[in-house]
mmCIF file of C-alpha atoms in Angstrom:
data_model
loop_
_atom_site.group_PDB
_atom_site.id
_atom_site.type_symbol
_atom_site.label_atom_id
_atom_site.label_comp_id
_atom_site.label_asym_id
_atom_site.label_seq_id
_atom_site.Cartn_x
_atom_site.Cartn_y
_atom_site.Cartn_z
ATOM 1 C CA UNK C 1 93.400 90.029 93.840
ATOM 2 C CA UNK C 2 95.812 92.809 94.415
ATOM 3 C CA UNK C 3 95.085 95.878 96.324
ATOM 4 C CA UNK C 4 96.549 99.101 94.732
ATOM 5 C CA UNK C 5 96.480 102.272 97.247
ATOM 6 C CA UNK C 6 97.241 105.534 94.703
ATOM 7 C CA UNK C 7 97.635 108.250 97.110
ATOM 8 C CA UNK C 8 98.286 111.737 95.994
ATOM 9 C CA UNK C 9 101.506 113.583 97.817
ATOM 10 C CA UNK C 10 104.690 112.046 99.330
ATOM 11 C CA UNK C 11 104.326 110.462 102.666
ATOM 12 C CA UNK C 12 107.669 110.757 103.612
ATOM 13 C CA UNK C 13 109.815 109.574 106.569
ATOM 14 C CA UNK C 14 106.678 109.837 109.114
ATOM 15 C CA UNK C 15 104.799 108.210 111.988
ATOM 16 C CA UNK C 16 101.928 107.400 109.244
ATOM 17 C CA UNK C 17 104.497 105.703 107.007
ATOM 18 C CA UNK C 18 105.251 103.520 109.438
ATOM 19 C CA UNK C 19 102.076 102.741 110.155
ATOM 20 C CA UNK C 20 101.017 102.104 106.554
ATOM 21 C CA UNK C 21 104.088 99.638 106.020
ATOM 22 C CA UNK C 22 103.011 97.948 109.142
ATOM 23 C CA UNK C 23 99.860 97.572 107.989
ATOM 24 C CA UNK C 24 100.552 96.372 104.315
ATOM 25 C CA UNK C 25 103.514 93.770 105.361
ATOM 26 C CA UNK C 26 100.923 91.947 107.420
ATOM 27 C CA UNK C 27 98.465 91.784 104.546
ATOM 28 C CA UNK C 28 98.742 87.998 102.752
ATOM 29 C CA UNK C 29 96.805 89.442 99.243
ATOM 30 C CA UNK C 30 99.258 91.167 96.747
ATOM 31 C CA UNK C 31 99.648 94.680 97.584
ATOM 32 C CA UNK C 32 101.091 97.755 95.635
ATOM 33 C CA UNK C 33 101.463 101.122 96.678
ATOM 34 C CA UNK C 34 101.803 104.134 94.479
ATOM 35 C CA UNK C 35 101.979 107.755 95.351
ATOM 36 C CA UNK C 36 101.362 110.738 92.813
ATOM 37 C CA UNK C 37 102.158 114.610 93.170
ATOM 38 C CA UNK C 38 99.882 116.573 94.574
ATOM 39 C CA UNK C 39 98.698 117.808 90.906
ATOM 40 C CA UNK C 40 99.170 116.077 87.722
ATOM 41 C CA UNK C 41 100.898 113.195 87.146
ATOM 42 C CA UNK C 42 98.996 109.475 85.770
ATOM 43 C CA UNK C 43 97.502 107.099 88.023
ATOM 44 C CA UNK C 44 98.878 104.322 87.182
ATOM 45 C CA UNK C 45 97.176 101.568 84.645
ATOM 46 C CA UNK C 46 95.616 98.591 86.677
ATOM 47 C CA UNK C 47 95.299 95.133 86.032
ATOM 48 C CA UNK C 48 91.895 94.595 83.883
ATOM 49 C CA UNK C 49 89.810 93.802 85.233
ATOM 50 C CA UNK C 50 89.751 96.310 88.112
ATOM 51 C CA UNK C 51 87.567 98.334 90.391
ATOM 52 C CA UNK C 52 88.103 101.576 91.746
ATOM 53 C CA UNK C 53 87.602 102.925 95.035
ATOM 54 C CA UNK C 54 87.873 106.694 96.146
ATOM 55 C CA UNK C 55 88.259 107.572 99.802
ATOM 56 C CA UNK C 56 86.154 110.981 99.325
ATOM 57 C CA UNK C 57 84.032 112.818 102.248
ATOM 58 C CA UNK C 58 81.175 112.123 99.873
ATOM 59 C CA UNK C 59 81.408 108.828 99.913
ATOM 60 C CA UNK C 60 79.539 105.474 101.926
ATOM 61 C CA UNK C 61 80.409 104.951 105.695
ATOM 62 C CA UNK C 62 81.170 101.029 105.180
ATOM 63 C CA UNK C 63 81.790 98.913 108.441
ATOM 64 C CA UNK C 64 84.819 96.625 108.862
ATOM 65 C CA UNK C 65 82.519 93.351 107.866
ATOM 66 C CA UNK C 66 80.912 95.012 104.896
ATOM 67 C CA UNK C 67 84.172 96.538 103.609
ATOM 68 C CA UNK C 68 85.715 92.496 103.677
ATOM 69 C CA UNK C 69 82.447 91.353 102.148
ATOM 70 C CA UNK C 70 83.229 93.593 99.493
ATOM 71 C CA UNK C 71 86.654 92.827 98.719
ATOM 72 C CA UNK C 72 85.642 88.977 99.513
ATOM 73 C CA UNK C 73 82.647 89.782 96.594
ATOM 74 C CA UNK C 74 85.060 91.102 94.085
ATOM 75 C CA UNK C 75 87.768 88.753 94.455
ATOM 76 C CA UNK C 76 85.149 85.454 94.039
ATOM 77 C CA UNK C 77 84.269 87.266 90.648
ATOM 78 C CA UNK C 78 87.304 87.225 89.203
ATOM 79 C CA UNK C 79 88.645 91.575 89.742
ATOM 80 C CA UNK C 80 92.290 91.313 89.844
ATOM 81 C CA UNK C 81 92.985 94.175 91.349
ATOM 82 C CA UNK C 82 91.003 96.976 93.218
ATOM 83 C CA UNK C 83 92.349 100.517 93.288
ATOM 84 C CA UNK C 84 91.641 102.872 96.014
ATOM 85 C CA UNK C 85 92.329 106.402 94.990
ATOM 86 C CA UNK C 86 93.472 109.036 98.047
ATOM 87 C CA UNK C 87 92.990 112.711 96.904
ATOM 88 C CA UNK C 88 94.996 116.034 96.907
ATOM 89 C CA UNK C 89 93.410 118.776 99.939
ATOM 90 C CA UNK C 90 90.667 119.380 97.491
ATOM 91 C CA UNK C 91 90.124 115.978 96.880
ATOM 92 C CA UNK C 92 88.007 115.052 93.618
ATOM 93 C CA UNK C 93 85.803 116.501 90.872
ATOM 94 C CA UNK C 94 82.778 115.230 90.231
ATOM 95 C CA UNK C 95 84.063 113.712 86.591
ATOM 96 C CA UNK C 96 86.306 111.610 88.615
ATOM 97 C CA UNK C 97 84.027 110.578 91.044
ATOM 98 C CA UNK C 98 81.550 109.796 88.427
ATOM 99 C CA UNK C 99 84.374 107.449 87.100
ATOM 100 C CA UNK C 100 84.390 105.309 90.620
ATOM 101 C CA UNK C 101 83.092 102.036 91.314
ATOM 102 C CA UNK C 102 82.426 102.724 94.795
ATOM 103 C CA UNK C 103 83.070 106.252 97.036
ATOM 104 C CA UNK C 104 83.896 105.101 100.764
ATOM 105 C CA UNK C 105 84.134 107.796 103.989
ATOM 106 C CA UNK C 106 85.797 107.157 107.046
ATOM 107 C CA UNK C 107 83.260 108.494 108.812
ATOM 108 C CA UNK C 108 82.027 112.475 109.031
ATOM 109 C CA UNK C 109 85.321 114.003 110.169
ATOM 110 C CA UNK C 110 87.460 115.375 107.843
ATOM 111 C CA UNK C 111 90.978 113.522 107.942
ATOM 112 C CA UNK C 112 95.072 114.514 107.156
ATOM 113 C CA UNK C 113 95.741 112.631 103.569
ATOM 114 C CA UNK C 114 98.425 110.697 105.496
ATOM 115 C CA UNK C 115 95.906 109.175 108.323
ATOM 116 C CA UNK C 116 94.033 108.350 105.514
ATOM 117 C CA UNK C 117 96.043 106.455 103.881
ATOM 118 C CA UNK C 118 97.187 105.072 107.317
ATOM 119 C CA UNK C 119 93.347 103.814 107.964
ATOM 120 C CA UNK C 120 93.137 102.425 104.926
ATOM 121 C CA UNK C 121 95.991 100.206 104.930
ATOM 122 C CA UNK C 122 94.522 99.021 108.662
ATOM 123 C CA UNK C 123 90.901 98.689 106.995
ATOM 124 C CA UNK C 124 92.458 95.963 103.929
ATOM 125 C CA UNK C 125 94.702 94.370 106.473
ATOM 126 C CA UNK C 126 91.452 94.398 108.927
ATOM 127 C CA UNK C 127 89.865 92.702 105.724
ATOM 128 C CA UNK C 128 91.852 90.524 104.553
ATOM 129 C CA UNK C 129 92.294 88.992 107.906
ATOM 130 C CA UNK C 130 88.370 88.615 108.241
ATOM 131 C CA UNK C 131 88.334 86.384 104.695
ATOM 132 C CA UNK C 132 91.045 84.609 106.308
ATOM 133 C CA UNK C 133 88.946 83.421 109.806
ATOM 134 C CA UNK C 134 91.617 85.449 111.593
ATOM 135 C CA UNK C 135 91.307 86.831 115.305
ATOM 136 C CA UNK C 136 92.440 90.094 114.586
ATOM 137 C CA UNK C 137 89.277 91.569 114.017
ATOM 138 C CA UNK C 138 86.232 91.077 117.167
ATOM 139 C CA UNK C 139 82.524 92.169 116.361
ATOM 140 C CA UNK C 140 80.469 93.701 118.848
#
């Protein structure tokens, strides 16, 4: 299954950029990153059939376990790629979240676009590395 992060602004020559291509080089599962302007512009088509995950302050606090159970779920059924959707500063309606499969928070705090995306590259690397029986991750 391929994971699809479609992030809305340019991230630039930054800290966080590093960070996300740290994070993404170490994941084993197919990865694809896409970045959109701040308004406008087409997410991308994905790879049918897909589900679709916003990062939105509305959304699910998921632990690291739950999150790979998730991903672990979706991939035994066949989804060949899930997207996760990063917002502009005013992140999404609520006709696009109504389009979601799933709406996930990073907690309560409200977080820079770029340390989002930065988190969520850690989270599917933390994930992937959980289906995989690797040590990276420690419970409790």
């Amino acid at each position: 299954m391929r994971l699809h992060i479609i992030a809305r602004g340019k991230i630039g020559r930054s800290p966080e950029a590093e960070l996300v291509e740290r994070y993404l080089k170490r994941i084993s599962w197919p990865v694809k990153h896409s970045e959109l302007p701040d308004r406008g512009g087409e997410v991308p088509a994905g790879d049918a059939p897909a589900k679709t995950i916003l990062l939105d302050e509305k959304g699910e606090q998921m632990g690291s376990m739950e999150f790979a159970r998730l991903l672990g779920k979706w991939q035994d059924e066949g989804v060949r790629e899930t997207r996760f959707l990063i917002g502009a500063a005013d992140g999404f309606s609520d006709a696009e979240r109504g389009t979601a499969d799933r709406l996930i928070a990073f907690g309560k705090a409200t977080w820079p676009h770029l340390m989002a995306r930065a988190m969520l590259a850690e989270q599917l690397f933390r994930a992937t590395a959980i289906l995989a029986n690797h040590p990276y991750h420690r419970e409790g």
